[in-house]
């Protein structure tokens, strides 16, 4: 439904803008997911639950995220959040999680579907997410490109700020050319080869074997 697609795009803008303000304040939400996006009676979306907020520079975390274990929801977490060493977490992890949230809203299913938790974690790490239009061919190609860039497993290839993500949504909604470009054949081939051969990744013990999904 066209109206539903437009609504989800506007949700993307409405959440990206305040998320950008959070990041400019030096904080990372770390748990952007569908259940943490609330709607007012007038339909205005709000980002909630800042219980896992982290200051990357001072390593200050709220009580819910203290203790050094995994904090967040694995199904919507960026690959760097899932590694045993915690990775270098910054605002781009939230951009990934917002992309995964919007993907789920548009595809009406989770981005990754594996035989077990370890298989899902491998898919997340390698970025083996099916193209959005596989589940809804009526979606605009630009929308698929925006979500794919937000969900790139490499933080350096994602939108570097939440405002940049919001800007591309605005361009699409205004029928203007977006800045994001579909992944090139080398990137797609690299993901395919990695998916076949695999590589060892140490995941946070708080995720594997537990219902963090």
Short mmCIF file of C-alpha atoms in Angstrom, two decimals:
data_model
loop_
_atom_site.label_atom_id
_atom_site.label_comp_id
_atom_site.label_asym_id
_atom_site.label_seq_id
_atom_site.Cartn_x
_atom_site.Cartn_y
_atom_site.Cartn_z
CA UNK A 1 0.00 0.00 0.00
CA UNK A 2 1.48 3.33 -1.13
CA UNK A 3 0.26 5.22 1.93
CA UNK A 4 1.87 2.68 4.26
CA UNK A 5 5.20 2.92 2.41
CA UNK A 6 5.10 6.73 2.62
CA UNK A 7 4.29 6.51 6.33
CA UNK A 8 7.29 4.24 7.02
CA UNK A 9 9.55 6.63 5.09
CA UNK A 10 8.29 9.53 7.21
CA UNK A 11 8.93 7.45 10.33
CA UNK A 12 12.49 7.09 9.07
CA UNK A 13 12.85 10.86 8.87
CA UNK A 14 11.11 11.48 12.19
CA UNK A 15 13.39 9.06 14.06
CA UNK A 16 16.62 9.90 12.20
CA UNK A 17 16.50 13.61 13.10
CA UNK A 18 16.36 13.23 16.91
CA UNK A 19 18.77 10.30 16.67
CA UNK A 20 21.19 12.69 15.01
CA UNK A 21 20.81 15.07 17.96
CA UNK A 22 21.54 12.19 20.35
CA UNK A 23 24.73 11.40 18.44
CA UNK A 24 25.83 15.02 18.31
CA UNK A 25 25.55 15.01 22.11
CA UNK A 26 28.10 12.18 22.08
CA UNK A 27 25.64 9.42 22.97
CA UNK A 28 24.60 6.13 21.34
CA UNK A 29 21.11 4.66 21.90
CA UNK A 30 22.19 1.01 21.25
CA UNK A 31 18.68 -0.48 21.15
CA UNK A 32 16.74 1.03 18.25
CA UNK A 33 14.03 -1.49 17.35
CA UNK A 34 10.30 -1.55 16.48
CA UNK A 35 9.08 -1.81 20.08
CA UNK A 36 11.09 1.29 21.01
CA UNK A 37 9.35 3.46 18.42
CA UNK A 38 6.08 4.74 19.84
CA UNK A 39 3.30 6.58 18.03
CA UNK A 40 1.37 9.50 19.45
CA UNK A 41 -2.34 9.67 18.82
CA UNK A 42 -1.68 11.99 15.88
CA UNK A 43 0.68 9.42 14.36
CA UNK A 44 3.91 11.22 15.29
CA UNK A 45 6.66 8.64 15.97
CA UNK A 46 8.83 8.92 19.08
CA UNK A 47 12.03 7.08 19.96
CA UNK A 48 11.83 5.66 23.48
CA UNK A 49 13.77 3.55 26.00
CA UNK A 50 17.15 5.17 26.49
CA UNK A 51 18.04 2.61 29.16
CA UNK A 52 21.07 1.35 27.21
CA UNK A 53 22.47 4.72 26.15
CA UNK A 54 26.26 4.84 26.04
CA UNK A 55 28.83 7.61 25.86
CA UNK A 56 31.55 6.12 23.61
CA UNK A 57 34.21 8.60 24.75
CA UNK A 58 33.81 8.16 28.50
CA UNK A 59 32.42 4.58 28.37
CA UNK A 60 29.58 5.72 30.61
CA UNK A 61 26.53 3.47 30.28
CA UNK A 62 23.20 3.50 32.02
CA UNK A 63 22.57 0.85 34.65
CA UNK A 64 20.78 -1.44 32.21
CA UNK A 65 23.85 -1.55 29.97
CA UNK A 66 26.49 -1.80 32.70
CA UNK A 67 28.52 -4.92 33.37
CA UNK A 68 30.36 -5.33 30.08
CA UNK A 69 27.91 -7.80 28.52
CA UNK A 70 25.94 -7.47 25.33
CA UNK A 71 23.36 -4.70 25.47
CA UNK A 72 20.62 -4.45 22.88
CA UNK A 73 18.45 -6.74 20.76
CA UNK A 74 20.51 -9.03 18.51
CA UNK A 75 17.99 -9.19 15.66
CA UNK A 76 18.33 -5.42 15.14
CA UNK A 77 21.90 -4.89 16.39
CA UNK A 78 24.78 -3.82 14.16
CA UNK A 79 27.49 -6.44 13.52
CA UNK A 80 30.03 -4.53 15.61
CA UNK A 81 27.69 -4.71 18.63
CA UNK A 82 27.62 -8.51 18.44
CA UNK A 83 31.34 -9.19 18.56
CA UNK A 84 32.95 -10.47 21.73
CA UNK A 85 35.25 -7.45 21.92
CA UNK A 86 32.28 -5.09 21.68
CA UNK A 87 33.73 -3.45 18.58
CA UNK A 88 33.96 0.30 18.16
CA UNK A 89 30.39 1.39 18.79
CA UNK A 90 29.31 4.83 17.61
CA UNK A 91 26.21 6.44 16.11
CA UNK A 92 26.51 4.35 12.95
CA UNK A 93 25.38 1.32 14.98
CA UNK A 94 22.09 3.13 15.66
CA UNK A 95 21.78 3.92 11.94
CA UNK A 96 22.10 0.21 11.19
CA UNK A 97 19.46 -0.65 13.81
CA UNK A 98 17.05 1.94 12.42
CA UNK A 99 17.61 0.52 8.93
CA UNK A 100 16.86 -2.98 10.23
CA UNK A 101 13.74 -1.69 12.00
CA UNK A 102 12.43 -0.04 8.83
CA UNK A 103 13.32 -3.15 6.81
CA UNK A 104 11.15 -5.25 9.13
CA UNK A 105 8.30 -2.76 8.81
CA UNK A 106 8.46 -2.81 5.01
CA UNK A 107 9.12 -6.54 4.48
CA UNK A 108 6.80 -7.59 7.34
CA UNK A 109 9.49 -9.99 8.54
CA UNK A 110 12.85 -9.86 10.29
CA UNK A 111 15.82 -9.01 8.06
CA UNK A 112 17.60 -12.30 8.80
CA UNK A 113 16.15 -15.80 9.04
CA UNK A 114 18.46 -18.68 9.95
CA UNK A 115 18.31 -22.23 11.22
CA UNK A 116 19.49 -21.11 14.67
CA UNK A 117 20.91 -18.11 16.51
CA UNK A 118 24.47 -18.76 15.36
CA UNK A 119 23.33 -18.90 11.72
CA UNK A 120 21.46 -15.60 12.14
CA UNK A 121 24.53 -14.01 13.75
CA UNK A 122 26.65 -15.15 10.79
CA UNK A 123 24.21 -13.62 8.33
CA UNK A 124 24.21 -10.34 10.25
CA UNK A 125 28.01 -10.28 10.36
CA UNK A 126 28.29 -10.88 6.60
CA UNK A 127 25.41 -8.60 5.63
CA UNK A 128 23.49 -11.41 3.93
CA UNK A 129 20.15 -9.63 4.06
CA UNK A 130 17.73 -10.35 1.17
CA UNK A 131 16.85 -7.33 -1.00
CA UNK A 132 13.70 -5.63 0.24
CA UNK A 133 12.00 -5.85 -3.13
CA UNK A 134 12.17 -9.64 -2.94
CA UNK A 135 9.30 -9.45 -0.44
CA UNK A 136 7.53 -6.44 -1.92
CA UNK A 137 8.33 -5.74 -5.60
CA UNK A 138 6.21 -2.58 -5.46
CA UNK A 139 8.70 -0.83 -3.19
CA UNK A 140 10.68 1.97 -4.88
CA UNK A 141 14.21 0.96 -5.83
CA UNK A 142 15.53 4.09 -4.11
CA UNK A 143 13.93 2.95 -0.87
CA UNK A 144 15.64 -0.43 -1.15
CA UNK A 145 18.95 1.37 -1.77
CA UNK A 146 18.52 3.64 1.27
CA UNK A 147 17.76 0.74 3.61
CA UNK A 148 20.62 -1.35 2.19
CA UNK A 149 23.11 1.48 2.78
CA UNK A 150 21.88 1.99 6.33
CA UNK A 151 22.31 -1.75 6.97
CA UNK A 152 25.72 -2.21 5.39
CA UNK A 153 27.80 -4.50 7.66
CA UNK A 154 30.77 -2.15 7.23
CA UNK A 155 30.19 1.06 9.24
CA UNK A 156 32.38 2.97 6.79
CA UNK A 157 29.92 2.23 3.95
CA UNK A 158 26.81 3.20 5.92
CA UNK A 159 25.37 6.68 6.19
CA UNK A 160 27.90 8.41 8.40
CA UNK A 161 25.29 10.42 10.27
CA UNK A 162 21.60 9.95 11.02
CA UNK A 163 20.95 13.33 9.38
CA UNK A 164 22.40 12.02 6.12
CA UNK A 165 19.93 9.13 6.30
CA UNK A 166 17.06 11.55 6.95
CA UNK A 167 18.22 13.74 4.07
CA UNK A 168 18.04 10.83 1.62
CA UNK A 169 14.55 9.94 2.83
CA UNK A 170 13.55 13.57 2.29
CA UNK A 171 14.99 13.53 -1.23
CA UNK A 172 13.07 10.38 -2.10
CA UNK A 173 9.83 11.75 -0.66
CA UNK A 174 10.33 14.93 -2.69
CA UNK A 175 11.04 12.91 -5.86
CA UNK A 176 14.65 14.09 -5.96
CA UNK A 177 17.72 11.92 -6.69
CA UNK A 178 19.07 10.24 -3.57
CA UNK A 179 22.78 10.26 -2.68
CA UNK A 180 23.03 6.53 -1.88
CA UNK A 181 23.97 4.14 -4.67
CA UNK A 182 23.28 0.40 -4.96
CA UNK A 183 26.15 -1.85 -3.90
CA UNK A 184 28.58 -2.53 -6.73
CA UNK A 185 29.27 -5.99 -8.09
CA UNK A 186 32.52 -6.30 -6.11
CA UNK A 187 30.72 -5.71 -2.82
CA UNK A 188 27.97 -8.19 -3.73
CA UNK A 189 30.54 -10.78 -4.84
CA UNK A 190 32.51 -10.33 -1.61
CA UNK A 191 29.40 -11.00 0.48
CA UNK A 192 28.57 -14.07 -1.62
CA UNK A 193 32.07 -15.54 -1.24
CA UNK A 194 32.14 -14.79 2.49
CA UNK A 195 28.74 -16.44 2.87
CA UNK A 196 30.01 -19.60 1.19
CA UNK A 197 33.42 -19.86 2.88
CA UNK A 198 32.54 -18.21 6.18
CA UNK A 199 35.11 -16.93 8.69
CA UNK A 200 35.53 -17.31 12.46
CA UNK A 201 33.91 -14.56 14.53
CA UNK A 202 33.83 -14.54 18.31
CA UNK A 203 30.38 -13.43 19.45
CA UNK A 204 29.49 -12.04 22.83
CA UNK A 205 28.62 -14.93 25.16
CA UNK A 206 25.57 -13.00 26.33
CA UNK A 207 24.01 -13.54 22.87
CA UNK A 208 24.79 -17.12 21.87
CA UNK A 209 22.43 -19.60 23.48
CA UNK A 210 20.13 -16.94 24.89
CA UNK A 211 16.95 -15.38 23.59
CA UNK A 212 18.52 -12.01 22.75
CA UNK A 213 16.52 -11.97 19.53
#
